Structure formats: structure tokens, C-alpha cells
């Protein structure tokens, strides 16, 4: 059988992006499989999605650890146990440390609901609305030690419409998230992403 990339997905909530990745895997669109899903919250619906797909779903409670680095050491141990090669952050509401990044160099991805470098951090959709932006969107990027600052892999733009609320804009953005995150993972899994400083090029 063809070699499949082992992905570990980290979540804290609904896991709709996780679902889009699971769906892409089961549709045979990715040379990858989700080896495990880890949540820092026990009530994350994404854990349920993983279980339904027959994938190990683990709760690793950050409150049980003395600090961010100790927590990340536990994450790394778990990800190693499942032979994870690419770590995918999908709504993981934790700041990660060098411990995770050094264990998976240029192999941690995140999706952010804004066109970075605009509106990093929390509540990006609300930030865009309050700023009066006419265009919003989402960004898949490699994670570095800053907040939403790593090299950009893919972006997709959506319009901000008159009368948009946080909910309507978020829903429009999420549709694009569910399209570009599996696509970025596909490119990675096929060895088509090259990183040179801040620039990521997509090979043929
Ligand atoms: C998404 O909006 C993503 O951009 C952000 O967190 C949210 C996760 O949503 N990082 P879900 O849990 O995948 O539904």
C-alpha cells in the first residue's frame, strides 16, 4: 500500500475543520490518515467526530500540567506514540511552545479565520467587522513561535456583506476553511510545499 502521512489533529471545540479533513481522507483525496485527535477539553464535539470515524480520540487536560511547556511535552509524547508526522491545529485554543515546534520542525499547521497578517489573535471575524474591512477570509500557515505569524501556505478571501454579523461572516469564512485546509494538507502530504524563509512555494 502507498505510504500515508500520519496526521495528529489538535482541537478544543466543534471540530468542523477536523470533519473536513476526515471527509477528505475517507474520500481518498489525501495520501494521509488521521492517526489521532487530541483535545485539551473533554467536552469538545470534535472528539465525538473522531470516535465516530473510528479514530483514537484523546482528552489531554492542560489543567493537569504545571505550565505550557510541560503540557506540550505530554502532547509530543502522545503524538509520537501515534507516529504523527504532521500536526494540524484545528481550533486548538492553546498557545503552543517551542517544545512542540522543535519536536515537529515546519510540520505544525494552523488555520486562522482572517487574511493574515490582518487580524491575528482571537475573534478575527469580529475584528474584521469592527474595522470595516470589505474583504475577509482564512489562512492556512505553518506555525512558528509567534501568534499567527508563520509562513503562509494558502489563503481564501470572502466578501464582507452589508448587515453581516459575527455569525454570518464566520459561516462564510468556514466554508472556505473546509475547502483549503484539506487542500493544504494534501499538498504537504504529496511533498509539494517548499519553505524558504517566509515564502512557501507550491510545486507541480
Ligand atoms: C475556525 O474558525 C478556525 O479558523 C479557528 O478556530 C475555528 C475552529 O472551528 N482556528 P472548528 O472547531 O474546526 O469548527
XYZ file of C-alpha atoms and ligand atoms in Angstrom:
218
model
C 0.000 0.000 0.000
C 1.091 3.537 -0.700
C 2.717 5.345 2.231
C 0.267 7.548 4.060
C 1.251 10.587 6.086
C 0.243 10.281 9.733
C -1.584 13.378 10.913
C -2.356 14.355 14.510
C -5.186 16.868 14.834
C -5.395 19.103 17.916
C -8.772 20.620 18.753
C -10.664 22.392 21.520
C -14.181 22.628 20.135
C -16.642 21.722 17.413
C -14.102 20.221 15.059
C -15.766 21.142 11.779
C -12.320 21.539 10.216
C -11.369 18.137 11.603
C -14.500 16.790 9.894
C -13.467 18.270 6.551
C -10.077 16.552 6.908
C -11.678 13.236 7.890
C -14.022 13.505 4.910
C -11.159 14.248 2.525
C -9.257 11.223 3.870
C -12.199 8.866 3.522
C -12.880 10.186 0.014
C -9.306 9.186 -0.849
C -8.300 12.777 -1.621
C -5.300 12.762 0.747
C -2.278 10.496 0.954
C -2.792 10.817 4.668
C -4.662 9.406 7.603
C -5.670 10.956 10.902
C -3.707 8.887 13.411
C -5.152 10.580 16.499
C -7.208 13.555 17.657
C -6.275 15.309 20.889
C -8.367 17.880 22.721
C -7.496 19.914 25.792
C -11.231 19.993 26.561
C -13.259 16.951 27.422
C -16.488 18.410 26.004
C -15.081 19.188 22.534
C -17.559 17.845 19.978
C -14.638 17.076 17.692
C -13.751 14.143 19.986
C -17.141 12.670 19.151
C -16.496 13.173 15.431
C -13.184 11.307 15.766
C -14.777 8.420 17.653
C -17.485 8.133 15.000
C -14.741 7.836 12.402
C -13.017 5.111 14.461
C -10.019 7.302 15.267
C -8.330 7.435 18.681
C -9.755 10.494 20.461
C -7.846 11.635 23.498
C -8.523 14.228 26.151
C -5.320 15.794 27.482
C -6.346 18.290 30.142
C -3.995 21.280 30.217
C -5.016 21.978 33.822
C -3.249 18.806 34.918
C 0.164 20.230 33.936
C 2.392 22.768 35.669
C 2.720 25.005 32.621
C 2.623 25.343 28.836
C 5.909 23.527 28.263
C 5.003 20.606 30.493
C 1.706 20.327 28.630
C 3.444 20.422 25.270
C 5.837 17.680 26.411
C 2.809 15.495 27.090
C 1.384 16.409 23.689
C 4.638 15.484 21.970
C 4.747 12.143 23.801
C 1.188 11.367 22.704
C 1.782 12.427 19.106
C 4.963 10.317 18.980
C 3.055 7.336 20.342
C 0.775 7.554 17.287
C 3.759 8.131 14.973
C 2.436 11.507 13.909
C 4.403 13.290 11.185
C 2.269 16.409 10.680
C 0.487 18.251 13.494
C -2.689 20.034 12.418
C -4.142 22.670 14.735
C -7.867 22.910 14.093
C -9.459 25.287 16.555
C -6.910 24.399 19.262
C -7.282 27.211 21.764
C -3.851 26.961 23.360
C -0.658 28.876 22.784
C 1.921 26.288 21.858
C 5.572 26.468 22.825
C 8.966 25.713 21.318
C 8.690 22.229 22.838
C 6.089 21.220 20.236
C 7.641 23.272 17.434
C 11.118 21.796 17.949
C 9.699 18.268 18.018
C 7.907 18.894 14.684
C 10.024 21.393 12.745
C 7.991 23.023 9.921
C 5.429 20.315 10.489
C 2.803 22.162 12.521
C -0.032 23.821 10.570
C -2.820 26.119 11.702
C -5.902 27.681 10.169
C -6.841 31.228 11.105
C -10.146 32.921 10.194
C -8.622 36.065 8.663
C -6.410 37.100 5.806
C -3.151 37.263 7.759
C -1.269 39.380 8.611
C -4.549 41.248 9.175
C -6.439 40.436 12.361
C -4.284 37.879 14.181
C -5.310 36.581 17.587
C -8.758 35.954 18.973
C -12.098 36.947 17.405
C -10.616 37.658 13.986
C -14.031 37.804 12.282
C -15.271 40.376 14.792
C -12.062 42.362 14.378
C -12.646 42.468 10.591
C -16.254 43.600 11.023
C -15.366 46.279 13.553
C -12.555 47.531 11.357
C -14.926 47.914 8.438
C -12.994 45.546 6.167
C -14.707 44.797 2.834
C -12.900 41.510 2.346
C -12.242 38.804 4.932
C -11.128 35.191 4.644
C -8.922 32.488 6.067
C -5.274 31.491 6.091
C -3.513 28.159 6.434
C 0.026 28.667 7.679
C 2.937 26.849 9.227
C 3.207 27.654 12.891
C 6.231 29.479 14.253
C 6.818 30.870 17.728
C 4.653 33.973 17.156
C 0.870 34.267 17.220
C -0.461 33.607 13.696
C 2.826 34.763 12.164
C 4.204 31.678 10.406
C 4.784 31.218 6.657
C 1.525 31.324 4.707
C 0.568 28.222 2.717
C -2.874 29.110 1.342
C -5.477 31.832 1.700
C -9.018 32.327 0.531
C -10.978 35.568 0.504
C -14.693 36.136 1.005
C -16.656 39.393 0.812
C -17.902 41.165 3.901
C -21.540 41.944 3.147
C -23.690 44.739 4.478
C -25.552 43.597 7.569
C -23.068 40.786 8.281
C -22.870 39.613 11.868
C -20.096 37.672 13.508
C -22.125 34.521 12.775
C -22.888 35.162 9.097
C -19.330 36.198 8.324
C -17.884 33.256 10.284
C -20.104 30.818 8.376
C -18.952 32.250 5.020
C -15.318 32.001 6.103
C -15.723 28.470 7.460
C -16.943 27.203 4.120
C -13.604 28.270 2.681
C -11.694 26.853 5.666
C -13.207 23.450 4.961
C -12.019 23.686 1.379
C -8.463 24.981 1.806
C -7.327 23.114 4.939
C -7.613 19.639 3.377
C -6.057 21.038 0.209
C -3.044 22.432 2.109
C -2.627 19.080 3.858
C -2.821 17.309 0.511
C -0.018 19.490 -0.860
C 2.089 18.781 2.214
C 1.384 15.048 2.105
C 2.485 14.912 -1.519
C 5.711 16.745 -0.707
C 4.687 19.735 -2.823
C 5.363 22.512 -0.304
C 8.779 24.167 -0.172
C 9.544 26.731 2.532
C 12.188 29.396 2.064
C 12.128 31.883 4.907
C 8.631 33.364 4.951
C 7.816 32.117 1.458
C 6.054 28.870 0.760
C 6.069 27.709 -2.832
C 3.785 25.073 -4.229
C 5.482 22.640 -6.570
C 3.916 20.984 -9.585
C -12.032 28.039 12.943
O -12.718 29.206 12.668
C -10.566 28.237 12.751
O -10.252 29.186 11.795
C -10.104 28.712 14.109
O -10.910 28.007 15.024
C -12.124 27.648 14.409
C -12.309 26.163 14.606
O -13.566 25.713 14.186
N -8.701 28.481 14.275
P -13.895 24.158 14.181
O -13.687 23.634 15.598
O -12.992 23.494 13.200
O -15.340 24.064 13.789
